[in-house]
Amino acid sequence: MCGIVGYTGGSQAAPILLEGLEKLEYRGYDSAGIAVFGGKEKKKEPSIEVIKAKGRLKVLFEMTDSGKAVHGTCGIGHTRWATHGEPSVVNSHPQYAKDKRVVVVHNGIIENYQELKERLVRDGCEFVSDTDTEVVAHLLDRYYEKDPVDAISKLMYHVRGSYALGILFGDRPGEIYAVRKDSPLIVGRSAGGNFIASDVPAILRYTRDVCFIENQVIVRLTGKDIQFFDVDKAELKKEFTQIQWDTEAAEKGGFKHFMLKEIYEQPKAIRDTVSPRVKDGKVNLEELHLTQEDLASVRRIQMVACGSAYHVCMTARYMVEGLVRIPVDVDLASEFRYRRPILEENTLVIVISQSGETADSLAALREAKSLGHKVMAIVNVVGSSIAREADSVFYTWAGPEISVATTKAYSTQLAAVYLLAIAMGRARGLVDEQTEADMVAELLRLPEKIERILEEKERIQWFANKFSHSRDIFFIGRGLDYASSLEGSLKLKEISYIHSEAYAAGELKHGTISLIEDGILVIGVATQSSLFEKLISNMVEVKSRGAYVLGVTSYGNYSMEDVANYTIYVPKTMECFAASLVVVPLQLLAYYVALGKGLDVDKPRNLAKSVTVE
Ligand code: G6P
């Protein structure tokens, strides 16, 4: 959601801003804009030129000759994902107060903007947009006398909600100010100038030297200097980190889409996540600072997440309850945070999030902590808010994930859950040494098995083309396969816009079966031997009502072909790890259906990669 970039230094700012915004396109947006000190013709008096456009960034590139037509070496840029006010030029950012004395870009939501706006209007302030951000611009204009940090500090005492702000003050050319609360923002430094951005890929071409700024920290940047202040204007010292991955990791590298590239990166991502946690054939999670006693004392697990990460929690419930024999509760973060949850003593709370910035997941983490519970986070983005606020962090090493529909991050989250389950099973005496060794060995073989599935992608592509014009597609499964069906269905609807639902197959007869018509595609996922026959019966039921049935199962389960019109096999694995394999053909199916429909696979309509507002 909304992307921010800022640059001040020795180079022309506009091309850097536009290029940075392009790298943030994955976050989702419907309009974009930049503001640069200097303006079109170099005037004596510094002025800020603001250029905005509705729609794709391409428009902004065209309007500015890829930034070359805008002169000036300091500026801020923004991609907007509409929350307050429709997507339009006037509502897009930068927003500013009169005479552009204060120019602002914002990611987040100002919750009390309505009451602040009414007060400002009563005082004679004129608003042009419907945005909450314009309130910030007017308030800063009001508070600004001589000291920008003082104005920002006053603002922070008056606004409620979440924000990452990039700010220019008209009489301070060459300076960028920034502040964040519950919305992501990083600072980067280089010999050629300094940066702010919502995420690392935006500035990675120029620097790897970044600082993940904390909540309520104000930053002042010039081309040469970066200073940090707390809300009371006291100067702070901040650590910078070196980003390890390189620009190629965030480029398409010859693939048509990031999604396909990321599907192909899954073997490596799983290897990178599992290998460092295996020592001498055993799971080693010492980085989590949890003793055997800590793990053994857990009586209940509460898992919380959104989207695909929630489906990982659903998989984890079946896997962990089966192996570790303790109850696992699973909640959507948006529900958990408001349902006044009751957490018993010795409940381990686990929040799963790729971005580490999802507003509901972050709020759920805070809710659990406020109830006195320790929270473990399974997170992909290093230094993100959830990673920082959790008591312990289990990093997935998927690398940057750009496509809105998650694939490799999902797979590494599953791997993290398996490692945790094995460690807990050992600590509770339910997994013996041999079983642990066998499970670990199988985990290390999953990447190679995924590679084998990828080799057969043409079969899936052929099938996808046959069904790319479907109106509805249903998924059914039982147990772990139900959790995988949920993920398969979400992938499909996210990027192909085909209506799709996943059902626990046993529920079919309680209503859903009435939706089955001639030719409708039903995908049955069946990897669990104890449930295989039951799922086959459900497939017979839908087939006899006219459905076209696709079976997804493991090699060896050839009786699937007696029922299914078409079957996709995945290599055999331990049944508790099956979700890691069946998800791959489901991801490919979604990808090729969307491709067949000519859709924007990496940036599906209305969706954002990182949902930083409620
Ligand atoms: C968005 C993304 C999904 C993701 C969900 C949760 O909806 O499009 O792919 O699963 O957010 O995001 P998180 O970063 O918390 O895993």
XYZ file of C-alpha atoms and ligand atoms in Angstrom:
630
model
C 0.000 0.000 0.000
C 1.176 3.560 -0.701
C 4.859 3.799 -1.521
C 7.180 6.604 -0.490
C 10.570 7.573 -1.895
C 12.688 10.624 -1.140
C 16.118 11.703 -2.314
C 18.429 14.603 -1.580
C 21.989 14.818 -2.890
C 24.092 15.708 -5.887
C 22.062 14.089 -8.678
C 18.809 15.055 -10.367
C 16.055 13.843 -8.051
C 13.089 13.189 -10.347
C 14.526 10.213 -12.284
C 15.621 8.626 -8.992
C 12.180 9.168 -7.476
C 10.351 7.706 -10.474
C 12.625 4.709 -10.631
C 12.196 4.154 -6.897
C 8.408 4.372 -7.216
C 8.553 1.807 -9.990
C 10.267 -0.585 -7.591
C 7.420 -0.028 -5.138
C 4.655 -0.658 -7.689
C 4.157 -4.109 -6.196
C 2.698 -2.500 -3.092
C -0.396 -1.553 -5.092
C -1.431 1.957 -6.169
C -3.898 3.898 -8.259
C -2.151 7.263 -8.695
C 1.291 8.754 -8.221
C 3.121 12.031 -7.812
C 6.426 13.737 -7.122
C 7.541 17.032 -5.611
C 10.977 18.447 -6.381
C 12.744 21.557 -5.123
C 13.843 23.728 -8.006
C 10.999 23.575 -10.447
C 11.045 23.458 -14.202
C 13.125 26.531 -14.858
C 15.823 27.229 -12.358
C 14.560 30.316 -10.577
C 16.421 32.360 -8.029
C 13.916 31.674 -5.295
C 13.578 28.003 -4.470
C 10.147 26.665 -5.285
C 8.646 23.218 -5.172
C 7.226 21.727 -8.329
C 4.499 19.147 -7.826
C 3.473 16.775 -10.621
C 0.729 14.186 -10.143
C -1.155 11.703 -12.288
C -3.968 9.210 -11.910
C -3.345 5.630 -12.998
C -0.099 3.879 -13.803
C 3.323 5.398 -13.214
C 3.816 5.307 -16.960
C 1.729 8.492 -17.165
C 4.051 10.310 -14.780
C 7.069 9.075 -16.717
C 5.541 10.456 -19.928
C 4.568 13.786 -18.356
C 8.123 14.393 -17.138
C 10.174 12.778 -19.903
C 11.175 10.070 -17.407
C 11.973 12.753 -14.848
C 14.449 14.589 -17.091
C 12.128 17.559 -17.523
C 12.060 18.263 -13.779
C 15.187 19.974 -12.467
C 16.288 19.818 -8.873
C 18.283 17.565 -6.589
C 15.911 17.127 -3.677
C 12.405 15.686 -3.752
C 9.816 13.198 -2.581
C 7.552 10.797 -4.498
C 4.503 8.694 -3.760
C 2.297 5.953 -5.142
C -1.193 6.185 -3.636
C -3.583 3.391 -2.790
C -6.842 5.234 -2.189
C -8.376 5.102 1.282
C -9.887 8.577 1.875
C -11.216 9.939 -1.384
C -11.412 8.333 -4.821
C -8.337 7.822 -6.985
C -7.868 11.192 -8.726
C -5.192 13.772 -9.400
C -6.453 16.061 -6.673
C -6.445 13.270 -4.073
C -3.079 11.897 -5.089
C 0.042 12.883 -3.187
C 2.043 15.056 -2.633
C -0.533 17.111 -0.764
C 0.361 20.600 0.295
C -0.664 23.665 2.251
C -0.925 27.104 0.680
C 2.030 28.308 -1.434
C 3.586 24.864 -0.946
C 5.139 26.026 2.328
C 4.688 22.404 3.437
C 4.494 19.481 0.990
C 3.682 15.993 2.241
C 3.524 12.361 1.111
C 1.860 9.883 3.457
C 1.355 6.157 3.899
C -1.192 5.160 6.550
C -4.430 6.550 7.930
C -4.985 9.557 10.176
C -7.889 8.304 12.268
C -8.958 11.636 13.769
C -8.632 13.538 10.501
C -12.320 14.450 10.402
C -12.310 16.323 13.697
C -8.956 17.968 12.877
C -10.285 19.002 9.480
C -13.442 20.538 10.965
C -11.344 22.588 13.344
C -9.044 23.742 10.535
C -12.013 24.664 8.330
C -13.537 26.685 11.199
C -10.238 28.562 11.371
C -10.500 29.464 7.687
C -8.387 26.714 6.160
C -9.373 25.722 2.621
C -9.189 22.095 1.582
C -8.997 20.916 -1.999
C -8.879 17.131 -1.571
C -10.801 14.474 0.350
C -7.651 13.008 1.852
C -6.636 12.670 5.468
C -3.125 13.638 4.318
C -4.100 17.189 3.455
C -4.935 17.666 7.141
C -1.311 16.819 7.945
C -0.055 19.407 5.446
C -2.270 22.145 6.922
C -1.436 21.253 10.496
C 2.297 21.313 9.793
C 1.870 24.641 8.025
C 0.198 25.951 11.141
C 2.823 24.623 13.559
C 5.827 25.560 11.452
C 7.609 28.665 12.596
C 11.336 28.201 12.298
C 11.999 24.621 13.271
C 10.624 21.733 11.153
C 11.387 19.160 13.863
C 9.371 21.205 16.329
C 6.426 21.353 13.900
C 6.545 17.597 13.318
C 6.745 16.928 17.045
C 3.614 19.079 17.611
C 1.866 17.219 14.798
C 2.626 13.897 16.459
C 0.874 15.016 19.620
C -2.271 15.873 17.667
C -2.772 13.103 15.135
C -3.961 9.577 15.846
C -3.506 6.622 13.513
C -0.680 5.320 11.399
C 1.710 7.260 9.269
C 4.954 7.304 7.396
C 5.480 10.846 6.156
C 7.961 12.421 3.777
C 7.915 16.218 4.132
C 9.428 19.197 2.321
C 9.348 22.679 3.880
C 9.306 25.328 1.120
C 11.965 27.527 2.724
C 14.357 24.624 3.357
C 15.668 23.521 -0.028
C 17.834 20.429 -0.002
C 16.216 19.089 3.176
C 13.780 16.204 3.598
C 12.000 15.457 6.833
C 10.369 12.144 7.658
C 8.595 10.482 10.545
C 6.852 7.159 11.063
C 4.344 5.496 13.343
C 3.049 2.011 12.475
C 3.723 2.402 8.750
C 7.024 1.286 7.253
C 9.813 3.711 6.421
C 13.529 3.249 5.964
C 16.432 5.628 5.539
C 19.364 4.968 3.214
C 22.710 6.757 2.943
C 25.323 6.918 0.204
C 28.194 9.136 -0.887
C 25.954 10.563 -3.618
C 23.073 11.500 -1.333
C 20.530 10.259 1.179
C 17.153 8.560 0.829
C 13.884 7.673 2.472
C 11.695 4.825 1.205
C 8.862 2.510 2.167
C 10.971 -0.522 1.308
C 14.517 -1.482 0.395
C 14.078 -2.279 -3.351
C 13.262 1.394 -4.021
C 16.812 2.515 -3.192
C 18.875 -0.657 -3.538
C 20.417 0.515 -6.784
C 22.045 3.373 -4.898
C 22.787 1.999 -1.463
C 22.729 -1.051 0.801
C 23.426 1.039 3.872
C 19.983 1.398 5.465
C 18.429 2.202 8.792
C 15.039 0.713 9.750
C 13.723 3.626 11.742
C 11.595 2.942 14.770
C 8.147 4.185 15.594
C 7.840 7.857 16.499
C 11.277 8.768 15.209
C 11.753 11.991 13.224
C 14.472 12.190 10.562
C 16.135 15.145 8.926
C 18.095 14.486 5.754
C 20.341 16.701 3.678
C 22.593 15.500 0.876
C 25.412 15.040 3.387
C 23.810 14.455 6.775
C 21.132 12.390 8.495
C 19.859 13.241 11.975
C 17.300 11.384 14.092
C 15.111 12.881 16.821
C 12.553 11.542 19.262
C 9.111 13.066 19.650
C 10.521 15.544 22.188
C 13.174 16.704 19.717
C 16.098 15.067 21.527
C 18.701 13.839 19.052
C 19.101 10.037 18.786
C 21.852 7.758 17.547
C 20.780 5.066 15.067
C 22.432 1.966 13.714
C 22.626 1.307 9.981
C 22.486 -2.224 8.535
C 23.981 -3.583 5.343
C 21.395 -5.227 3.078
C 22.753 -8.608 2.057
C 20.683 -9.388 -1.016
C 21.394 -7.638 -4.290
C 19.360 -5.850 -6.933
C 18.963 -8.995 -9.057
C 16.975 -10.548 -6.232
C 14.413 -7.800 -6.762
C 14.498 -7.936 -10.593
C 12.656 -10.310 -12.921
C 15.845 -12.009 -14.128
C 14.496 -13.209 -17.472
C 11.097 -14.372 -16.184
C 7.951 -12.838 -17.617
C 6.589 -12.078 -14.154
C 7.879 -11.822 -10.613
C 5.307 -14.420 -9.616
C 6.781 -17.072 -11.904
C 10.298 -16.162 -10.827
C 9.281 -16.443 -7.194
C 7.580 -19.795 -7.784
C 10.891 -20.984 -9.231
C 12.811 -19.561 -6.291
C 10.939 -21.751 -3.826
C 13.503 -24.576 -3.683
C 16.254 -22.088 -2.822
C 14.062 -20.168 -0.379
C 13.194 -23.366 1.513
C 16.850 -24.469 1.525
C 17.928 -21.058 2.845
C 15.291 -21.212 5.570
C 15.884 -24.799 6.660
C 19.641 -25.390 6.281
C 20.895 -22.853 8.843
C 18.507 -24.385 11.400
C 19.834 -27.919 11.005
C 22.968 -29.022 12.843
C 24.147 -32.637 12.792
C 20.806 -33.767 11.457
C 18.905 -32.082 14.287
C 16.748 -28.974 14.407
C 18.594 -26.139 16.101
C 16.584 -23.038 16.949
C 18.984 -21.404 19.378
C 18.481 -18.050 17.600
C 14.982 -17.945 19.139
C 16.464 -18.034 22.644
C 14.002 -20.723 23.679
C 15.244 -23.494 25.963
C 13.997 -27.090 25.809
C 12.084 -26.265 29.001
C 10.465 -23.234 27.356
C 9.327 -25.395 24.453
C 8.173 -28.230 26.715
C 6.180 -25.878 28.932
C 3.940 -24.634 26.100
C 0.388 -25.899 26.701
C -1.362 -24.200 23.826
C -0.451 -22.328 20.674
C -2.369 -19.329 19.376
C -1.559 -18.500 15.768
C -2.597 -15.243 14.142
C -2.135 -13.942 10.595
C -3.833 -12.592 7.460
C -4.192 -13.870 3.895
C -1.882 -16.672 2.847
C -0.019 -16.498 6.153
C -3.357 -17.438 7.754
C -3.432 -20.527 5.534
C 0.006 -21.431 6.849
C -1.525 -21.249 10.326
C -4.333 -23.567 9.183
C -1.753 -26.051 7.883
C 0.205 -25.686 11.097
C -2.845 -26.544 13.156
C -3.159 -29.982 11.527
C 0.584 -30.576 11.485
C 1.404 -29.398 15.030
C -1.620 -30.927 16.727
C -0.800 -34.224 15.005
C 2.861 -34.213 15.972
C 3.089 -32.265 19.204
C -0.334 -33.110 20.667
C -1.091 -29.655 22.012
C -4.080 -27.571 20.945
C -3.500 -24.966 18.264
C -5.961 -22.107 17.865
C -5.907 -20.178 14.620
C -7.342 -16.707 14.140
C -7.500 -14.107 11.426
C -5.636 -11.131 12.858
C -8.509 -8.766 12.028
C -10.851 -10.910 14.135
C -8.434 -11.714 16.932
C -7.667 -8.092 17.729
C -11.300 -7.217 18.397
C -12.693 -10.349 19.974
C -11.206 -9.812 23.427
C -9.291 -13.084 23.205
C -8.815 -15.256 26.249
C -5.296 -16.630 26.368
C -4.496 -19.198 29.021
C -1.177 -19.304 30.794
C 1.638 -21.013 28.858
C 0.079 -20.132 25.535
C 2.685 -19.424 22.882
C 1.413 -16.749 20.515
C 2.792 -16.940 16.980
C 2.200 -14.178 14.443
C 3.072 -14.992 10.830
C 3.676 -12.260 8.283
C 5.759 -11.945 5.139
C 6.012 -8.161 5.228
C 6.030 -7.773 8.983
C 3.937 -4.641 8.434
C 0.354 -5.903 8.068
C -1.670 -3.537 10.249
C -4.045 -6.182 11.643
C -1.253 -8.644 12.412
C 0.741 -5.942 14.156
C -2.307 -4.963 16.202
C -2.913 -8.629 17.098
C 0.688 -8.913 18.285
C 0.217 -5.863 20.478
C -3.062 -7.237 21.824
C -1.350 -10.502 22.843
C 1.523 -8.627 24.454
C -0.843 -6.391 26.349
C -2.402 -9.547 27.785
C 1.024 -10.462 29.136
C 1.952 -13.115 26.573
C 5.219 -13.584 24.777
C 4.914 -13.419 21.001
C 7.001 -15.243 18.449
C 6.927 -13.841 14.929
C 7.631 -15.722 11.714
C 8.594 -12.870 9.396
C 10.385 -12.401 6.085
C 11.284 -8.718 6.109
C 14.200 -8.041 8.417
C 13.730 -5.049 10.687
C 9.986 -4.776 9.978
C 7.592 -3.609 12.700
C 6.369 -7.094 13.653
C 9.957 -8.380 13.780
C 10.942 -5.513 16.022
C 8.035 -5.768 18.425
C 7.936 -9.558 18.819
C 9.755 -11.204 21.718
C 11.474 -13.620 19.377
C 11.734 -13.697 15.593
C 11.992 -16.685 13.311
C 13.129 -15.164 10.019
C 12.142 -16.897 6.816
C 14.881 -16.406 4.274
C 12.729 -16.102 1.158
C 14.475 -12.918 -0.026
C 12.463 -10.008 -1.416
C 9.020 -11.024 -2.645
C 7.625 -8.564 -5.158
C 4.580 -10.212 -6.712
C 1.442 -9.326 -4.759
C 0.344 -12.961 -4.631
C 2.749 -14.651 -2.248
C 4.425 -17.919 -3.224
C 7.951 -18.345 -1.916
C 7.283 -16.537 1.363
C 4.322 -18.876 1.961
C 6.547 -21.896 1.331
C 9.213 -20.695 3.735
C 6.576 -19.996 6.394
C 5.495 -23.630 6.091
C 9.121 -24.716 6.472
C 9.496 -22.553 9.585
C 6.394 -24.127 11.108
C 7.732 -27.650 10.400
C 11.030 -26.855 12.115
C 9.232 -25.456 15.109
C 6.920 -28.460 15.306
C 9.850 -30.903 15.206
C 11.668 -28.945 17.924
C 8.560 -28.908 20.125
C 7.881 -32.578 19.484
C 11.421 -33.378 20.616
C 11.151 -31.161 23.689
C 7.888 -32.857 24.669
C 9.323 -36.325 24.116
C 6.893 -37.156 21.305
C 9.465 -37.171 18.521
C 12.412 -39.521 19.062
C 15.894 -39.039 17.698
C 15.350 -41.284 14.685
C 12.048 -39.676 13.743
C 13.663 -36.246 14.023
C 16.530 -37.349 11.771
C 14.069 -38.772 9.224
C 11.916 -35.667 9.249
C 14.883 -33.337 8.894
C 16.273 -35.417 6.010
C 12.901 -35.249 4.263
C 12.661 -31.505 4.841
C 16.018 -31.107 3.142
C 14.715 -33.128 0.183
C 11.633 -30.922 -0.366
C 13.469 -28.386 -2.588
C 14.534 -31.075 -5.024
C 10.979 -32.464 -5.122
C 9.622 -29.006 -5.903
C 12.139 -28.761 -8.742
C 10.646 -31.954 -10.166
C 7.143 -30.485 -10.057
C 8.387 -27.384 -11.859
C 9.775 -29.545 -14.650
C 6.214 -30.629 -15.434
C 4.765 -27.158 -15.636
C 3.640 -27.580 -19.284
C 0.952 -30.094 -18.232
C -0.444 -27.543 -15.803
C -0.222 -24.760 -18.357
C -2.136 -26.851 -20.883
C -4.842 -27.565 -18.321
C -4.995 -23.912 -17.189
C -5.647 -22.751 -20.749
C -8.657 -25.056 -20.942
C -10.255 -23.425 -17.899
C -9.125 -19.803 -18.098
C -12.660 -18.707 -18.991
C -14.386 -20.407 -16.062
C -16.817 -18.393 -13.990
C -16.480 -20.416 -10.784
C -13.856 -22.910 -9.646
C -14.158 -24.905 -6.435
C -11.483 -26.584 -4.350
C -12.140 -29.411 -1.914
C -9.897 -31.152 0.572
C -9.840 -32.660 4.031
C -7.431 -32.057 6.898
C -4.112 -30.661 5.683
C -5.447 -30.792 2.129
C -8.271 -28.469 3.123
C -5.673 -25.914 4.266
C -3.838 -26.306 0.927
C -7.141 -25.921 -0.931
C -7.741 -22.605 0.816
C -4.389 -21.359 -0.434
C -4.947 -22.709 -3.962
C -8.313 -21.006 -4.141
C -6.964 -17.692 -2.824
C -4.111 -17.719 -5.368
C -6.566 -18.325 -8.174
C -9.083 -15.635 -7.244
C -6.391 -13.044 -6.403
C -4.813 -12.997 -9.827
C -7.370 -14.503 -12.258
C -10.509 -12.760 -10.880
C -12.384 -16.046 -11.196
C -14.774 -16.659 -8.369
C -13.350 -19.498 -6.329
C -13.986 -21.078 -2.974
C -12.406 -23.853 -0.997
C -14.465 -26.209 1.114
C -13.716 -28.820 3.685
C -15.000 -31.671 1.519
C -17.205 -33.031 4.308
C -19.189 -29.789 4.218
C -20.145 -30.163 0.562
C -23.453 -31.791 1.338
C -24.431 -28.947 3.653
C -25.094 -26.520 0.870
C -22.244 -26.140 -1.554
C -23.153 -29.111 -3.665
C -26.157 -27.147 -4.926
C -23.704 -24.882 -6.774
C -22.318 -27.718 -8.869
C -23.412 -27.507 -12.504
C -22.436 -29.156 -15.750
C -18.803 -28.541 -16.648
C -17.868 -26.636 -13.495
C -14.279 -27.292 -12.422
C -13.799 -28.876 -9.002
C -10.233 -29.431 -7.814
C -9.831 -32.194 -5.255
C -6.599 -32.214 -3.237
C -5.845 -35.605 -1.688
C -2.498 -36.412 -0.116
C -3.515 -37.813 3.267
C -3.914 -41.596 3.144
C -6.397 -41.781 6.010
C -8.698 -39.318 4.199
C -8.051 -40.377 0.619
C -11.073 -42.656 0.171
C -13.383 -40.071 1.719
C -12.156 -37.366 -0.625
C -12.553 -39.696 -3.596
C -16.202 -40.216 -2.570
C -16.712 -36.454 -2.502
C -15.190 -36.198 -5.953
C -17.583 -38.882 -7.213
C -20.474 -36.872 -5.748
C -19.574 -33.701 -7.632
C -18.698 -35.569 -10.813
C -22.061 -37.299 -10.887
C -23.645 -33.820 -10.784
C -21.759 -32.742 -13.885
C -18.509 -31.339 -12.488
C -15.235 -31.678 -14.342
C -12.840 -33.014 -11.724
C -9.122 -32.292 -11.398
C -7.309 -34.455 -8.877
C -4.091 -33.326 -7.187
C -2.376 -36.119 -5.309
C 0.941 -37.896 -4.701
C 2.535 -40.411 -7.046
C 1.295 -43.857 -6.134
C -2.322 -42.803 -5.570
C -3.240 -43.930 -9.072
C -6.833 -44.803 -8.182
C -7.403 -41.056 -8.419
C -7.602 -41.568 -12.185
C -10.711 -43.749 -11.785
C -12.602 -40.614 -10.775
C -10.703 -37.547 -11.904
C -10.956 -36.281 -15.473
C -7.373 -35.062 -15.164
C -4.764 -35.776 -12.502
C -1.689 -33.908 -11.384
C 0.818 -35.867 -9.327
C 3.418 -34.512 -6.935
C 6.353 -36.538 -5.562
C 5.768 -38.580 -2.443
C 6.809 -37.057 0.845
C 5.954 -37.500 4.507
C 2.269 -36.708 4.667
C 2.778 -33.934 7.215
C 4.881 -32.037 4.619
C 2.505 -32.590 1.686
C 1.239 -28.983 1.737
C 4.672 -27.822 0.553
C 4.384 -29.869 -2.615
C 0.703 -29.633 -3.584
C 0.752 -25.868 -3.343
C 3.204 -25.640 -6.266
C 0.862 -26.953 -9.020
C -1.911 -24.823 -7.514
C 0.295 -21.715 -7.751
C 1.192 -22.598 -11.343
C -2.453 -23.187 -12.184
C -3.417 -19.740 -10.877
C -0.481 -18.177 -12.706
C -1.270 -19.743 -16.074
C -5.010 -19.055 -15.825
C -4.258 -15.358 -15.173
C -1.672 -15.336 -17.937
C -4.170 -16.935 -20.330
C -6.624 -14.149 -19.528
C -3.954 -11.540 -20.224
C -4.119 -10.095 -16.717
C -1.538 -8.144 -14.763
C -0.310 -11.142 -12.779
C 2.083 -9.314 -10.445
C -0.202 -6.396 -9.691
C -3.778 -7.651 -9.503
C -6.492 -5.014 -9.326
C -7.459 -3.616 -5.921
C -4.839 -5.628 -4.058
C -1.738 -4.502 -2.241
C 1.309 -6.514 -1.245
C 1.626 -5.003 2.146
C -1.655 -4.053 3.809
C -0.524 -1.366 6.201
C -3.964 0.031 6.969
C -6.883 -1.659 8.646
C -1.797 -9.274 1.346
C -0.970 -10.071 0.354
C -1.043 -11.560 0.692
C -0.574 -11.777 2.123
C -1.373 -10.924 3.108
C -0.732 -10.938 4.492
O -3.136 -9.557 1.195
O -1.447 -9.870 -0.959
O -0.210 -12.282 -0.196
O -0.722 -13.132 2.446
O -1.385 -9.566 2.692
O 0.500 -10.264 4.410
P 1.733 -10.534 5.333
O 2.792 -9.589 4.829
O 1.305 -10.184 6.731
O 2.122 -11.963 5.210
